XYZ file of N, CA and C in Angstrom:
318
model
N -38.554 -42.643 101.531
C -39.668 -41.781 101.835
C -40.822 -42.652 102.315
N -41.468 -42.505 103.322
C -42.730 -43.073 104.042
C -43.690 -43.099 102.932
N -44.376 -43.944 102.866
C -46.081 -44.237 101.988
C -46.839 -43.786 102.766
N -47.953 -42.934 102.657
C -48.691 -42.913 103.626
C -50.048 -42.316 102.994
N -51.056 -42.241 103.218
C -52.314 -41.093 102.371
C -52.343 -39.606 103.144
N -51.939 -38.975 102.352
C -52.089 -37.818 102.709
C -52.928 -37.053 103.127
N -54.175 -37.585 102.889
C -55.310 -36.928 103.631
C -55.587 -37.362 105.002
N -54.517 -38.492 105.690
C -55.023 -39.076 106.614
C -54.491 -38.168 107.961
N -53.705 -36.968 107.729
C -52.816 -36.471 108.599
C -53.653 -35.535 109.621
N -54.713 -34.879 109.104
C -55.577 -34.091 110.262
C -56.288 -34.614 111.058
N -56.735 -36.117 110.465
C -57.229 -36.803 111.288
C -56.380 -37.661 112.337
N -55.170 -37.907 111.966
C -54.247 -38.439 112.595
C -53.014 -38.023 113.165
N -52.914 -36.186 113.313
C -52.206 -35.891 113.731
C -51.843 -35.614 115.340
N -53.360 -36.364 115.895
C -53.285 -36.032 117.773
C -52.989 -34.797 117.728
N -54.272 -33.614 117.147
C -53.580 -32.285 117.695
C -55.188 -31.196 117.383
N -56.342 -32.634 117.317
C -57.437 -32.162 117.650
C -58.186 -30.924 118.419
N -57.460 -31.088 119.779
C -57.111 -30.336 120.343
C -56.687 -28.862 120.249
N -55.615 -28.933 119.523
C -54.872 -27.344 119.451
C -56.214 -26.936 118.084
N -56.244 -27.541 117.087
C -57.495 -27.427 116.009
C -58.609 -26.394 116.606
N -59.104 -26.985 117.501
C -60.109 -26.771 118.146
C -60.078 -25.688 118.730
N -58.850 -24.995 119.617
C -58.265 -23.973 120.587
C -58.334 -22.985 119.575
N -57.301 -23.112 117.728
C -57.397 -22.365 116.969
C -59.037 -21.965 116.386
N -59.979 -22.823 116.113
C -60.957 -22.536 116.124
C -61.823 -21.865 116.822
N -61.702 -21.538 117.992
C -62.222 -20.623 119.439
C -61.508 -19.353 119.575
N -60.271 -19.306 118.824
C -59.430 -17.975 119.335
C -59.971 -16.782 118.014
N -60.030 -18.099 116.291
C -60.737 -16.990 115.487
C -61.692 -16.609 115.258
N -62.813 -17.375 116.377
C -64.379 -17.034 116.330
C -64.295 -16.087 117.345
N -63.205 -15.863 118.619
C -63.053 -14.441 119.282
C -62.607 -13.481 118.640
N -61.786 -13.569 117.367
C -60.741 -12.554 116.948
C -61.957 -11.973 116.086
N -62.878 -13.011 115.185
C -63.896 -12.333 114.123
C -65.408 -11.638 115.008
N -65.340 -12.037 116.563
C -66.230 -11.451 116.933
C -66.076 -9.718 117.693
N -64.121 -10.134 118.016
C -64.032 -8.725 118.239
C -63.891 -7.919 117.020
N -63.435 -8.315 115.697
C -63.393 -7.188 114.656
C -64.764 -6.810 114.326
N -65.958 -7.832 114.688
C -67.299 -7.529 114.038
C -67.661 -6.245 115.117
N -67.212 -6.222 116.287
C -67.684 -5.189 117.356
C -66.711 -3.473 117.271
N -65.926 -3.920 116.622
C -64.741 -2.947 116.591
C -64.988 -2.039 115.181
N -65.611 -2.912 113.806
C -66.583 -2.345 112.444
C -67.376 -1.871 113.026
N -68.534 -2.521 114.048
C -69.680 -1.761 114.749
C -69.586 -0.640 115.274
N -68.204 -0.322 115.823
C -68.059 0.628 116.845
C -67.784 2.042 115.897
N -66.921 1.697 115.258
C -66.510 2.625 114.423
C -67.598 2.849 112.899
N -68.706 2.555 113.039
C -69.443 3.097 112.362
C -69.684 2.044 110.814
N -69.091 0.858 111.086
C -69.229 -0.199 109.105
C -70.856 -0.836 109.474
N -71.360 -0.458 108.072
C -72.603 -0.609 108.111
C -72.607 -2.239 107.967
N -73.308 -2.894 108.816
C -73.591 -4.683 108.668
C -72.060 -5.514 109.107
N -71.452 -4.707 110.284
C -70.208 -5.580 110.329
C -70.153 -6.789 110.149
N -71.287 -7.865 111.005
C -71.192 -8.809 110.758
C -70.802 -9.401 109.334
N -72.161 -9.317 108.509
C -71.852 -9.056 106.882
C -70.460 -9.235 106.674
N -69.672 -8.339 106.847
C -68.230 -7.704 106.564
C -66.966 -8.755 106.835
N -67.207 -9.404 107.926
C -66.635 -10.224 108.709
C -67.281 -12.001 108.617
N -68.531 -12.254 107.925
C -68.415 -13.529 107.295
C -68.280 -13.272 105.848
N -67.897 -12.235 104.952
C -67.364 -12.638 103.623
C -66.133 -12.165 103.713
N -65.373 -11.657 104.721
C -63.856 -12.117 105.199
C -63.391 -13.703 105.311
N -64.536 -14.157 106.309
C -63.967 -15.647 106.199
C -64.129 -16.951 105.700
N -65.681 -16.101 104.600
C -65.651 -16.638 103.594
C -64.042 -16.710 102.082
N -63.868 -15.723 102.332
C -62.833 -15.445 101.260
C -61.755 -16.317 101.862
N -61.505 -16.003 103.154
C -60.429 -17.144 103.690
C -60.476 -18.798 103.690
N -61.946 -19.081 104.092
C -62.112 -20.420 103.493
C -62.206 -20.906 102.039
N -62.261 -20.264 101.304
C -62.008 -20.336 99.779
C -60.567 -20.654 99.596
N -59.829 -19.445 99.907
C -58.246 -19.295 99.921
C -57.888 -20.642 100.335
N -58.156 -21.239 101.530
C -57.774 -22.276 102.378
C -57.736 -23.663 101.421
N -59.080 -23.696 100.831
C -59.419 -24.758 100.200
C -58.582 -25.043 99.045
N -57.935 -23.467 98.815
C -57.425 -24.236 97.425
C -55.709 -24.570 97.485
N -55.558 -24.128 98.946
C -54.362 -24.659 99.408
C -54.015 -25.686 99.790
N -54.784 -26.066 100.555
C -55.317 -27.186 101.034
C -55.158 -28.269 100.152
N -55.773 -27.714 98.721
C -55.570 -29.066 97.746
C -54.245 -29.046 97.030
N -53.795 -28.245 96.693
C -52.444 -28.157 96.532
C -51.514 -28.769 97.522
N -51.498 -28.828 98.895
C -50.998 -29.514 99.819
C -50.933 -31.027 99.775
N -52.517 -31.716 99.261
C -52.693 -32.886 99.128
C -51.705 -33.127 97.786
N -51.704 -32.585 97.022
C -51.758 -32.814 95.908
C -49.987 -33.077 95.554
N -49.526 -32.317 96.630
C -47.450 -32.010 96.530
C -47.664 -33.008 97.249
N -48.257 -33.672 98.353
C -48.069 -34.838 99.194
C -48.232 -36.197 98.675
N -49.321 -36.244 97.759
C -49.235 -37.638 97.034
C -48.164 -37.986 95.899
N -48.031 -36.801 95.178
C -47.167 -37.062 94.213
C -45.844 -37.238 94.876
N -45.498 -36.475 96.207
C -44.032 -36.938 96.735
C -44.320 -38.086 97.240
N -45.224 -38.915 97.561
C -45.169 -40.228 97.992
C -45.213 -41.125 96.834
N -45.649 -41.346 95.998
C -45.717 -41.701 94.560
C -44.294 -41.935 94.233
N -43.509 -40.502 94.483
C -41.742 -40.562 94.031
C -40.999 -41.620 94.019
N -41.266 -41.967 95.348
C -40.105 -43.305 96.335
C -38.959 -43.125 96.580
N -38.363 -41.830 96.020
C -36.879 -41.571 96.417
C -36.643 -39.889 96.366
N -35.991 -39.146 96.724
C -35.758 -37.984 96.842
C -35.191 -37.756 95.577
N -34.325 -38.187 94.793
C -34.200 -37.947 93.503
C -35.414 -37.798 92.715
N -35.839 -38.506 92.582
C -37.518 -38.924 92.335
C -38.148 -37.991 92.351
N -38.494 -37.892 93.904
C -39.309 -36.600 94.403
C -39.424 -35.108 94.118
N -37.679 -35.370 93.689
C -37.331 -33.897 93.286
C -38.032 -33.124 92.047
N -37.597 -34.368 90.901
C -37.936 -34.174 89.612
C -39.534 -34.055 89.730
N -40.116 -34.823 90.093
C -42.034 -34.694 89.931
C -42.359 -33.521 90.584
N -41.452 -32.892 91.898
C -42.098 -31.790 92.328
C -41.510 -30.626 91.295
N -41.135 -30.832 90.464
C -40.427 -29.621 89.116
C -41.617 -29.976 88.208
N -41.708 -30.757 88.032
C -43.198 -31.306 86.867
C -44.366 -30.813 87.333
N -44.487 -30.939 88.809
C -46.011 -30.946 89.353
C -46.338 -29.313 89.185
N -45.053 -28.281 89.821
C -45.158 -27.078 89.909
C -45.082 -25.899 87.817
N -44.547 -26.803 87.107
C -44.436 -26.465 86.092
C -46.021 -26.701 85.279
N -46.652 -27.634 86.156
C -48.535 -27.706 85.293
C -49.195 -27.468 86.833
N -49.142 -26.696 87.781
C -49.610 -26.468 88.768
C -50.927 -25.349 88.459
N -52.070 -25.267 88.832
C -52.678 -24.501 88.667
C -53.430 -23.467 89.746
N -52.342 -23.758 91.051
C -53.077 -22.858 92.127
C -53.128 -21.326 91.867
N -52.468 -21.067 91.103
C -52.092 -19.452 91.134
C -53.670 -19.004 90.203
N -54.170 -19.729 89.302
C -55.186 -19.627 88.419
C -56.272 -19.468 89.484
N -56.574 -20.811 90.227
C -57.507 -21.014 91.270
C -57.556 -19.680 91.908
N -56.601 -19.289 92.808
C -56.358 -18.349 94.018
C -56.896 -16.889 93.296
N -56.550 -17.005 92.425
C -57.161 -15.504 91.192
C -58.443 -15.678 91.336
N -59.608 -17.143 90.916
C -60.647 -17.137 91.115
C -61.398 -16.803 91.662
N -60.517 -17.793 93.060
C -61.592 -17.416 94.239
C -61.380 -16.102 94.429
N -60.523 -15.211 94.263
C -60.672 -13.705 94.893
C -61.699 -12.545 94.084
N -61.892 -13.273 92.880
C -62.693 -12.597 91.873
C -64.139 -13.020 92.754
N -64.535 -13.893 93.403
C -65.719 -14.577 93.692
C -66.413 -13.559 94.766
């Protein structure tokens, strides 16, 4: 299994680019739903549509760390046997499901 830091991959994945494209397509997608609430009568669409993606950047974040988090410990492993067993450990004291409850209460 490769060593590597796991946080180093967005910055190093050469795909800045597409990042960026995705970032432009959901500031069109949240500006047509904010016009489409407007149209049809939701009071403060805007409102409506940044604590949508507020809730999604919450969601994100705590995936996000969970992602880091299955990535270091499988590098940590050194072998797929290895890997196997810690990712049974990691998911048996995992606490995203707690988190993800949080943030939706928030």
């Amino acid at each position: 299994m490769k060593k590597g830091n796991p946080n180093d991959f967005r910055e190093n994945c050469g795909c800045q680019r597409l990042i960026k494209a995705i970032d432009r397509y959901i500031e069109k997608a949240d500006n047509d739903l904010s016009k489409t609430l407007d149209d049809t009568g939701f009071a403060k669409p805007e409102d409506s549509v940044e604590a949508i993606a507020d809730l999604e950047d919450r969601l994100a974040e705590v995936l996000t760390d969970q992602t880091t988090e299955i990535a270091k410990t499988m590098l940590a492993a050194g072998d797929l046997t290895a890997a196997l067993k810690v990712a049974e450990e990691f998911f048996a004291e995992d606490e995203t499901r707690q988190r993800l409850a949080e943030a939706l209460k928030e």
